[in-house]
Coordinates of C-alpha atoms in Angstrom, one line a residue:
R181 CA -0.2 0.0 0.3
A182 CA 2.8 2.3 1.0
M183 CA 4.6 1.6 -3.2
A184 CA 1.4 2.2 -4.6
A185 CA 1.1 5.5 -2.3
A186 CA 4.5 6.7 -3.7
R187 CA 3.9 5.6 -7.2
R188 CA 1.0 8.1 -7.3
R189 CA 2.4 11.1 -5.8
A190 CA 5.2 10.4 -8.3
A191 CA 3.2 10.2 -11.0
V192 CA 2.0 12.9 -10.0
G193 CA 4.8 15.1 -9.4
L194 CA 5.9 13.1 -13.2
G195 CA 3.2 15.2 -15.4
L196 CA 2.8 18.0 -13.5
A197 CA 6.3 18.5 -14.9
G198 CA 5.0 17.6 -18.0
A199 CA 2.0 19.3 -18.4
A200 CA 4.9 22.2 -17.0
C201 CA 7.3 21.4 -19.5
A202 CA 4.7 21.5 -22.4
L203 CA 3.2 24.8 -21.7
L204 CA 6.4 26.6 -21.5
G205 CA 7.1 24.6 -24.8
V206 CA 3.9 26.0 -26.5
C207 CA 4.2 29.4 -25.0
L208 CA 7.9 29.3 -26.9
L209 CA 6.0 27.3 -30.2
L210 CA 3.1 30.5 -30.3
A211 CA 5.0 33.5 -28.7
G212 CA 8.6 32.5 -29.9
P213 CA 8.0 34.4 -33.1
A214 CA 6.2 37.4 -31.6
I215 CA 8.5 38.0 -29.2
V216 CA 11.7 37.9 -31.5
K217 CA 9.6 40.0 -34.2
E218 CA 8.8 42.8 -30.0
Q219 CA 12.5 42.3 -30.3
V220 CA 13.6 43.3 -33.6
V221 CA 11.5 46.5 -34.7
K222 CA 12.2 48.3 -30.9
N223 CA 15.6 48.0 -32.0
V224 CA 16.0 48.2 -35.7
R225 CA 13.4 51.5 -36.4
I226 CA 15.2 55.1 -36.0
D227 CA 14.6 56.1 -32.5
P228 CA 17.0 57.2 -29.9
S229 CA 16.3 54.9 -27.8
S230 CA 17.2 52.0 -29.9
I231 CA 20.0 50.0 -29.6
S232 CA 21.1 50.5 -33.2
F233 CA 20.1 54.4 -33.3
G234 CA 23.8 55.1 -32.0
M235 CA 25.1 52.3 -34.7
W236 CA 22.9 54.0 -37.2
K237 CA 24.1 57.4 -36.4
D238 CA 27.9 56.5 -36.7
I239 CA 28.0 53.4 -38.4
P240 CA 31.3 51.5 -35.8
V241 CA 31.9 49.6 -39.9
P242 CA 35.4 49.9 -42.0
F243 CA 35.0 51.0 -45.7
Y244 CA 37.2 50.8 -47.8
L245 CA 37.4 52.0 -51.5
S246 CA 39.2 50.2 -54.0
V247 CA 40.1 52.2 -57.0
H248 CA 41.4 50.5 -60.1
L249 CA 42.1 52.3 -62.8
F250 CA 42.9 51.5 -66.6
E251 CA 46.0 52.7 -68.3
V252 CA 46.1 54.0 -72.1
L253 CA 49.6 52.0 -73.4
N254 CA 49.0 53.5 -76.7
P255 CA 48.3 57.1 -76.9
N256 CA 50.1 58.0 -80.0
E257 CA 48.4 55.4 -82.0
V258 CA 44.6 56.0 -81.2
L259 CA 45.1 60.0 -82.2
E260 CA 46.0 58.2 -85.0
G261 CA 42.7 56.0 -84.8
G262 CA 44.0 53.0 -84.1
K263 CA 42.4 50.5 -81.5
P264 CA 43.7 51.6 -77.5
I265 CA 45.3 49.9 -75.5
L266 CA 44.7 49.0 -71.3
T267 CA 45.9 47.9 -68.6
Q268 CA 44.9 48.3 -65.3
R269 CA 46.9 49.0 -62.0
G270 CA 45.8 49.5 -59.1
P271 CA 43.4 48.9 -56.7
Y272 CA 44.6 51.6 -54.5
V273 CA 42.9 51.0 -51.5
Y274 CA 41.3 53.9 -49.0
R275 CA 39.5 53.4 -45.6
S276 CA 36.4 56.0 -44.9
E277 CA 36.8 56.2 -41.4
F278 CA 33.7 55.8 -39.7
R279 CA 30.8 57.5 -41.5
Y280 CA 28.9 60.3 -39.2
K281 CA 25.1 61.1 -39.5
T282 CA 25.2 65.0 -38.8
N283 CA 21.9 68.2 -39.1
I284 CA 19.7 64.9 -38.0
T285 CA 16.3 66.4 -37.3
F286 CA 13.3 64.2 -36.9
H287 CA 9.6 65.6 -38.8
D288 CA 6.2 64.3 -37.1
N289 CA 6.0 62.8 -40.5
D290 CA 7.5 60.4 -39.3
T291 CA 10.9 60.9 -40.9
V292 CA 14.2 61.8 -40.4
S293 CA 16.4 64.0 -42.4
Y294 CA 20.1 63.7 -42.2
V295 CA 23.7 64.7 -44.4
E296 CA 26.1 61.8 -43.6
Y297 CA 29.9 62.6 -44.0
R298 CA 32.7 60.5 -44.9
K299 CA 36.9 60.4 -45.5
L300 CA 38.9 58.7 -46.9
F301 CA 43.0 57.8 -46.1
F302 CA 44.8 55.9 -48.1
Q303 CA 46.4 52.8 -46.9
P304 CA 49.9 51.9 -49.0
D305 CA 49.5 48.5 -46.7
L306 CA 46.6 47.3 -48.5
S307 CA 46.9 48.9 -52.7
N308 CA 49.1 47.5 -55.2
G309 CA 51.2 50.9 -55.8
T310 CA 51.4 54.6 -54.5
E311 CA 49.2 57.4 -55.3
D312 CA 52.4 58.8 -56.3
E313 CA 53.5 56.4 -59.9
Y314 CA 52.5 58.8 -62.9
I315 CA 49.9 56.5 -65.5
V316 CA 49.2 58.0 -68.8
M317 CA 45.5 58.3 -69.4
P318 CA 42.4 60.1 -71.3
N319 CA 42.5 64.0 -70.1
I320 CA 39.4 64.1 -69.3
L321 CA 39.1 68.3 -68.3
M322 CA 40.2 68.4 -72.7
L323 CA 38.1 65.6 -73.9
G324 CA 35.1 66.9 -71.7
A325 CA 34.8 70.5 -72.5
S326 CA 35.4 69.9 -76.4
V327 CA 32.1 67.4 -76.5
M328 CA 30.2 70.1 -74.8
M329 CA 31.7 73.0 -77.6
E330 CA 29.3 70.6 -80.3
N331 CA 26.1 72.7 -78.9
L332 CA 28.1 76.1 -79.3
P333 CA 28.6 79.0 -82.1
N334 CA 31.0 78.0 -84.5
F335 CA 33.3 81.7 -83.4
V336 CA 33.4 80.1 -78.9
K337 CA 34.6 77.1 -80.5
L338 CA 36.8 78.5 -82.8
L339 CA 38.2 80.7 -78.9
L340 CA 38.2 77.4 -76.9
S341 CA 40.2 75.3 -79.8
G342 CA 43.2 77.8 -79.9
A343 CA 42.9 78.4 -75.7
L344 CA 43.5 74.7 -75.7
A345 CA 46.1 75.2 -78.4
G346 CA 47.3 77.6 -76.3
L347 CA 47.5 76.7 -73.0
K348 CA 49.0 72.8 -73.9
Q349 CA 45.7 70.6 -73.7
E350 CA 46.3 67.4 -75.5
A351 CA 43.8 64.7 -75.6
F352 CA 46.1 62.4 -73.5
M353 CA 48.4 63.5 -69.6
N354 CA 50.4 61.3 -67.9
R355 CA 50.0 62.5 -63.8
T356 CA 49.5 60.6 -60.9
V357 CA 47.4 58.5 -59.0
G358 CA 46.7 61.5 -56.9
D359 CA 46.6 63.8 -58.8
I360 CA 43.7 62.2 -61.7
L361 CA 42.0 60.7 -58.1
W362 CA 41.3 64.0 -55.9
G363 CA 42.2 66.9 -57.7
Y364 CA 45.0 69.0 -60.1
D365 CA 45.6 72.8 -60.8
D366 CA 44.4 73.3 -63.8
P367 CA 44.2 76.6 -66.1
L368 CA 42.1 75.1 -68.6
L369 CA 39.0 75.9 -65.7
D370 CA 40.1 79.8 -65.3
T371 CA 39.7 79.8 -68.5
I372 CA 36.9 77.8 -70.5
N373 CA 34.2 80.5 -68.2
T374 CA 36.2 82.5 -68.6
I375 CA 35.0 82.3 -72.0
V376 CA 31.9 80.6 -71.9
P377 CA 30.6 81.7 -68.2
G378 CA 28.9 78.1 -66.6
L379 CA 29.4 76.2 -68.4
I380 CA 31.7 73.7 -66.2
P381 CA 30.0 75.3 -62.5
F382 CA 32.9 74.9 -60.7
K383 CA 36.9 76.9 -59.9
G384 CA 39.7 75.0 -58.5
K385 CA 41.2 71.9 -58.5
F386 CA 39.8 69.1 -61.0
G387 CA 39.6 64.8 -60.2
M388 CA 37.3 61.9 -60.7
L389 CA 36.7 61.5 -57.1
I390 CA 36.9 64.9 -55.9
G391 CA 33.6 64.6 -54.6
F392 CA 34.0 61.5 -52.6
N393 CA 36.3 63.0 -50.4
N394 CA 35.2 64.9 -46.8
S395 CA 32.3 65.1 -48.2
N396 CA 28.8 64.3 -48.2
S397 CA 25.8 62.1 -50.8
G398 CA 22.8 65.1 -50.0
L399 CA 20.2 65.2 -47.3
F400 CA 18.8 62.0 -47.1
T401 CA 15.0 62.1 -45.5
V402 CA 14.2 58.3 -43.8
Y403 CA 11.3 57.1 -42.7
T404 CA 11.1 56.2 -38.9
G405 CA 9.3 53.8 -38.8
M406 CA 7.7 54.1 -35.7
K407 CA 4.0 53.8 -36.9
N408 CA 4.9 51.5 -40.2
I409 CA 8.7 49.1 -39.2
S410 CA 8.3 47.7 -42.8
R411 CA 8.6 51.4 -43.7
V412 CA 11.8 52.1 -41.8
H413 CA 14.9 53.2 -44.2
M414 CA 12.8 53.5 -46.8
V415 CA 13.9 56.8 -49.3
D416 CA 11.1 60.6 -48.3
S417 CA 12.9 62.2 -50.2
W418 CA 16.9 63.7 -51.7
N419 CA 18.1 66.4 -51.0
G420 CA 14.2 68.2 -50.2
L421 CA 13.5 66.0 -54.3
K422 CA 10.7 62.9 -54.2
K423 CA 11.9 62.7 -57.7
V424 CA 15.4 64.0 -59.3
N425 CA 14.6 65.5 -63.1
Y426 CA 17.7 63.7 -65.6
W427 CA 15.4 61.2 -67.4
R428 CA 12.9 61.1 -69.6
S429 CA 10.7 59.5 -68.1
T430 CA 8.7 59.3 -64.9
G431 CA 10.3 55.4 -63.2
C432 CA 13.5 56.2 -64.3
N433 CA 13.0 60.1 -62.0
M434 CA 11.6 57.5 -59.5
I435 CA 13.9 57.7 -55.8
N436 CA 12.9 54.5 -54.6
G437 CA 14.1 51.9 -52.0
T438 CA 16.5 52.9 -49.1
A439 CA 19.7 55.0 -49.1
G440 CA 21.4 51.7 -49.1
E441 CA 23.0 51.1 -45.7
M442 CA 19.8 50.0 -44.1
W443 CA 16.5 47.7 -45.4
P444 CA 13.4 47.2 -43.2
P445 CA 13.8 44.0 -41.7
F446 CA 12.2 40.2 -41.8
M447 CA 12.4 40.7 -46.0
S448 CA 11.6 37.9 -48.0
P449 CA 13.5 36.4 -50.3
T450 CA 12.8 38.7 -53.9
S451 CA 14.4 42.3 -54.6
L452 CA 16.2 44.8 -52.5
E453 CA 16.3 48.6 -54.1
F454 CA 18.6 51.5 -53.4
Y455 CA 19.4 55.0 -54.0
S456 CA 22.5 55.3 -56.0
P457 CA 23.1 60.1 -56.1
D458 CA 26.3 58.5 -57.1
A459 CA 24.9 57.0 -59.9
C460 CA 21.9 59.4 -60.0
R461 CA 18.9 56.6 -59.6
S462 CA 17.4 53.8 -57.7
M463 CA 19.2 50.6 -58.7
T464 CA 17.0 46.7 -58.1
L465 CA 18.7 44.6 -57.6
V466 CA 17.6 40.5 -57.1
Y467 CA 18.1 37.8 -54.7
E468 CA 19.9 35.0 -56.1
Q469 CA 21.3 32.6 -53.1
S470 CA 21.5 32.6 -49.3
G471 CA 24.4 32.6 -48.0
E472 CA 26.5 33.3 -44.2
F473 CA 28.7 35.6 -42.4
K474 CA 30.9 35.0 -39.9
G475 CA 27.8 32.8 -38.7
V476 CA 25.4 35.5 -39.7
P477 CA 22.5 34.3 -42.0
T478 CA 22.4 36.7 -45.4
Y479 CA 20.3 36.9 -49.1
R480 CA 21.9 37.4 -51.6
F481 CA 21.0 40.7 -54.7
V482 CA 22.6 41.3 -57.5
A483 CA 22.7 43.6 -60.3
P484 CA 20.1 41.4 -62.7
K485 CA 21.7 41.5 -66.7
T486 CA 18.4 44.5 -67.6
L487 CA 20.1 46.9 -65.4
F488 CA 22.2 49.0 -67.6
A489 CA 20.6 47.8 -69.9
N490 CA 19.4 50.5 -73.8
G491 CA 15.9 51.4 -74.3
T492 CA 15.8 48.7 -77.1
D493 CA 16.6 45.0 -75.1
Y494 CA 14.4 46.5 -71.7
P495 CA 12.1 49.5 -72.4
P496 CA 11.6 50.8 -69.4
N497 CA 14.6 51.2 -69.0
E498 CA 14.3 53.9 -72.4
G499 CA 13.6 57.3 -70.1
F500 CA 17.8 56.6 -68.8
C501 CA 18.1 57.3 -73.3
P502 CA 19.8 58.5 -74.8
C503 CA 21.4 54.8 -75.5
R504 CA 24.0 53.0 -76.7
Q505 CA 24.5 49.0 -76.1
S506 CA 22.5 48.1 -74.0
G507 CA 25.3 47.7 -70.2
I508 CA 26.2 50.4 -70.1
Q509 CA 24.3 54.0 -69.1
N510 CA 24.8 57.2 -70.0
V511 CA 24.9 59.6 -67.3
S512 CA 25.8 62.9 -68.7
T513 CA 22.1 64.5 -67.9
C514 CA 23.5 64.3 -64.1
R515 CA 27.5 64.8 -64.7
L516 CA 27.8 68.3 -65.7
N517 CA 26.3 66.9 -69.7
A518 CA 29.9 65.3 -69.7
P519 CA 30.3 62.5 -72.2
M520 CA 30.2 59.6 -68.9
F521 CA 28.9 56.7 -68.7
I522 CA 28.3 54.0 -66.1
S523 CA 28.2 50.1 -66.8
H524 CA 29.8 47.4 -64.3
P525 CA 33.8 47.3 -64.3
H526 CA 35.8 45.6 -67.4
F527 CA 32.0 45.4 -69.3
Y528 CA 30.5 42.8 -67.4
N529 CA 27.1 41.9 -68.9
A530 CA 27.3 44.5 -71.6
D531 CA 27.0 44.3 -75.4
P532 CA 30.4 41.8 -76.2
S533 CA 31.2 45.1 -78.9
L534 CA 32.5 47.1 -76.4
V535 CA 35.2 45.1 -74.7
N536 CA 35.8 44.3 -78.6
A537 CA 36.8 47.7 -79.1
V538 CA 39.7 48.4 -76.9
E539 CA 42.0 46.2 -75.5
G540 CA 42.9 44.2 -72.3
L541 CA 39.9 43.9 -70.7
H542 CA 38.4 40.6 -69.4
P543 CA 35.1 40.6 -67.4
S544 CA 34.0 37.9 -65.6
K545 CA 31.3 37.4 -62.5
E546 CA 34.1 36.3 -59.3
H547 CA 35.5 39.9 -59.7
H548 CA 33.1 42.3 -61.3
A549 CA 29.9 41.2 -60.0
L550 CA 27.5 43.7 -58.1
F551 CA 25.9 42.0 -55.8
L552 CA 25.4 42.6 -51.7
D553 CA 24.3 40.2 -48.7
V554 CA 21.7 41.5 -46.3
H555 CA 21.0 40.1 -43.6
P556 CA 16.8 38.4 -43.5
V557 CA 16.5 40.2 -40.6
G558 CA 17.9 42.6 -39.3
G559 CA 18.5 44.0 -42.5
P560 CA 21.7 45.9 -42.9
A561 CA 24.3 46.4 -44.9
A562 CA 26.9 46.8 -43.9
V563 CA 27.5 43.3 -43.8
S564 CA 27.8 43.7 -47.2
P565 CA 30.8 42.9 -49.4
P566 CA 31.6 44.9 -52.3
W567 CA 29.4 46.7 -54.8
R568 CA 31.3 48.4 -57.9
G569 CA 31.1 51.0 -60.5
L570 CA 32.4 52.3 -63.6
S571 CA 33.3 54.7 -64.9
S572 CA 33.3 55.4 -68.9
H573 CA 34.4 58.1 -71.6
R574 CA 33.8 58.6 -74.9
G575 CA 36.5 60.0 -76.5
R576 CA 34.9 61.9 -79.6
A577 CA 35.4 65.2 -79.7
Q578 CA 35.3 68.4 -80.8
A579 CA 38.9 69.5 -80.7
K580 CA 40.2 67.9 -83.4
C581 CA 43.7 70.1 -83.6
Q582 CA 43.9 68.0 -80.2
T583 CA 42.0 64.7 -80.5
G584 CA 43.9 63.4 -83.6
K585 CA 42.1 60.8 -85.2
I586 CA 40.7 59.4 -82.9
K587 CA 37.8 57.0 -83.1
P588 CA 34.8 57.4 -80.9
V589 CA 35.0 54.2 -79.0
V590 CA 33.6 54.1 -74.5
L591 CA 37.1 54.0 -72.8
P592 CA 37.1 52.7 -69.6
L593 CA 38.8 55.3 -67.3
L594 CA 38.2 53.8 -64.0
W595 CA 36.7 50.7 -62.2
F596 CA 35.9 51.6 -57.7
A597 CA 34.9 48.5 -54.6
E598 CA 33.0 50.5 -52.4
S599 CA 33.6 47.3 -48.7
G600 CA 32.4 47.0 -44.9
Y601 CA 31.6 44.8 -42.4
I602 CA 31.2 44.0 -39.0
E603 CA 33.3 42.5 -36.9
G604 CA 35.0 42.9 -33.3
S605 CA 31.7 44.3 -30.5
V606 CA 29.8 45.3 -33.2
L607 CA 29.8 41.9 -35.0
K608 CA 29.2 39.7 -31.0
Q609 CA 26.2 42.0 -30.6
F610 CA 24.8 41.5 -33.6
Y611 CA 25.5 37.9 -34.0
T612 CA 23.6 37.9 -30.0
S613 CA 20.7 40.0 -30.1
L614 CA 19.5 38.4 -34.4
V615 CA 20.9 35.0 -34.3
L616 CA 21.9 33.2 -31.5
I617 CA 18.9 34.4 -29.0
P618 CA 16.0 33.9 -31.6
S619 CA 18.8 30.0 -31.9
I620 CA 17.9 28.7 -28.2
L621 CA 14.6 29.9 -28.8
D622 CA 13.7 28.4 -31.2
Y623 CA 15.3 25.7 -29.3
L624 CA 14.1 25.8 -26.5
Q625 CA 10.6 25.3 -27.6
Y626 CA 11.4 22.1 -28.8
I627 CA 13.2 21.0 -26.2
F628 CA 10.5 22.0 -23.0
L629 CA 7.9 19.7 -25.9
G630 CA 10.7 17.7 -26.0
L631 CA 10.4 16.7 -22.7
G632 CA 6.4 17.2 -21.7
V633 CA 5.5 14.3 -23.5
P634 CA 7.7 11.5 -22.0
L635 CA 7.3 13.0 -18.4
I636 CA 3.2 12.9 -19.4
I637 CA 3.7 9.9 -20.3
S638 CA 6.1 8.5 -17.6
A639 CA 2.9 9.8 -15.3
A640 CA 0.3 8.1 -17.0
V641 CA 2.4 5.0 -16.9
L642 CA 3.5 5.6 -13.0
M643 CA -0.7 5.5 -13.0
M644 CA -2.4 3.1 -14.4
M645 CA 0.5 0.5 -12.4
S646 CA -0.2 2.0 -9.2
Q647 CA -3.9 2.0 -9.9
E648 CA -3.4 -1.8 -11.0
K649 CA -1.0 -2.4 -7.6
R650 CA -4.3 -0.7 -5.9
S651 CA -7.1 -3.2 -7.1
L652 CA -4.8 -5.9 -6.6
F653 CA -4.2 -5.6 -3.4
W654 CA -8.5 -4.4 -2.6
S655 CA -9.1 -7.7 -4.9
S656 CA -7.3 -10.1 -2.6
N657 CA -8.2 -8.7 0.9
K658 CA -11.8 -9.6 -0.9
K659 CA -10.8 -12.5 -1.6
N660 CA -9.4 -13.5 1.5
S661 CA -12.4 -12.2 3.4
D662 CA -14.8 -14.6 1.7
S663 CA -12.5 -17.1 2.6
N664 CA -12.6 -16.2 6.2
K665 CA -16.9 -16.5 6.1
A666 CA -17.5 -19.5 4.2
N667 CA -14.9 -21.4 6.2
Q668 CA -17.3 -19.6 9.7
A669 CA -19.9 -20.3 7.7
S670 CA -18.0 -24.6 7.3
S671 CA -17.8 -24.7 10.4
A672 CA -21.0 -24.0 11.8
R673 CA -22.3 -26.3 9.7
K674 CA -20.7 -29.4 11.6
L675 CA -21.0 -27.8 15.0
P676 CA -24.3 -30.5 16.6
P677 CA -26.9 -28.3 17.7
I678 CA -27.5 -26.9 21.2
K679 CA -29.8 -27.7 23.4
V680 CA -31.3 -25.7 25.7
L681 CA -32.5 -27.0 29.0
R682 CA -34.4 -25.0 32.2
E683 CA -34.3 -26.4 34.8
A684 CA -38.0 -26.3 36.8
R685 CA -37.8 -25.0 40.1
L686 CA -39.9 -26.6 43.0

């Protein structure tokens, strides 16, 4: 009897423990995703009280700008109409000190405005070459100015052509990497601005990346996500504009997506969009595959082949025209009408005629494809390998004495890759918040459910065993009682009858 009672108590204890585990498992199963979502929403929105606000304000991620220049090996032959032979120089690597946002202003319509600054520092140990080495490249300022002369009156063309000759401007120049990228003094700037004011609306030094250093990319106004988390980081306006006016169609002029740093959380593997001031347009990348970056799961988005396709091959791009071959986009309308183009490096994914027009290009997906790796829950691009760009120049000009017999050609000038990824304490915090804790909650729900079921089954078995023992005990007692009664009855039948004698008293 004592053993049966102990088993009953054990069964009750196991049953309660099993029920508690099962209840916790079910609660985590139902409420776990909601808990994770609530924490993500709370911490990724742009709010001074959120964990990610400091990271958003002062991005603790080192960015590196790797620049490759294309040197012209046969400038004299090109002047005589020959095919340009190019060789790639670099990379020349620059480290961007932690980017920081200023002029942060919150608005009543769930948006915040800011200006983000960056400053670059040359990294000799990561570079293949120095800023002091010389490279032969097209004279961008002279060629650009001569192309801009196409629509000017003939007498102005003569004045400018004479000025170019007097200043000994040639179609190709031999300058240092530092001058080419970050600027050099050229009297041609002042001369052009004197003859045709406003033709080139800047003064001082001229360099191909002079606007990249110690500068900003404009005033962005983005949604904070306080009212609608699905809109967080999405651009509301850029420099006060809802759309730009560089292109020929409303769709091409739209400012869509984010500023290219972070995206709304819980994204689906379809596509992502961001606005690039450097490209003067919004870009859409499409999902390619899932991956992992230092233990953090990622979605990889890549540029579709239609990104820089011309209007004939891809009608939605008609608004970016006038177009040339597919694979390059004319950005002259947002580059002071200079004959400039953008594409993938080495004309990757471009019309083969562009690659064949020059020698020395070797396009490949591995080295020249544009892609972003983004965490699907938190949405930061800080774990992203490089996105890449290429500027090109069309070598056709009106100043014939300087340009000789140069044939019209899209001549690559440079391409650059900007990369940045989280590491150290930032990576640890990111991994803990968005990977480790959700994984622990996910495992716990199955652990509790896995413990609850066998505990409840064990409790049921013990209870059944105790009930069976109890039944046997009472059954045995009943049999013993019945046997005793039967024995007593049998004994009573065997005794002689009792006679009651009464004495008669006299």
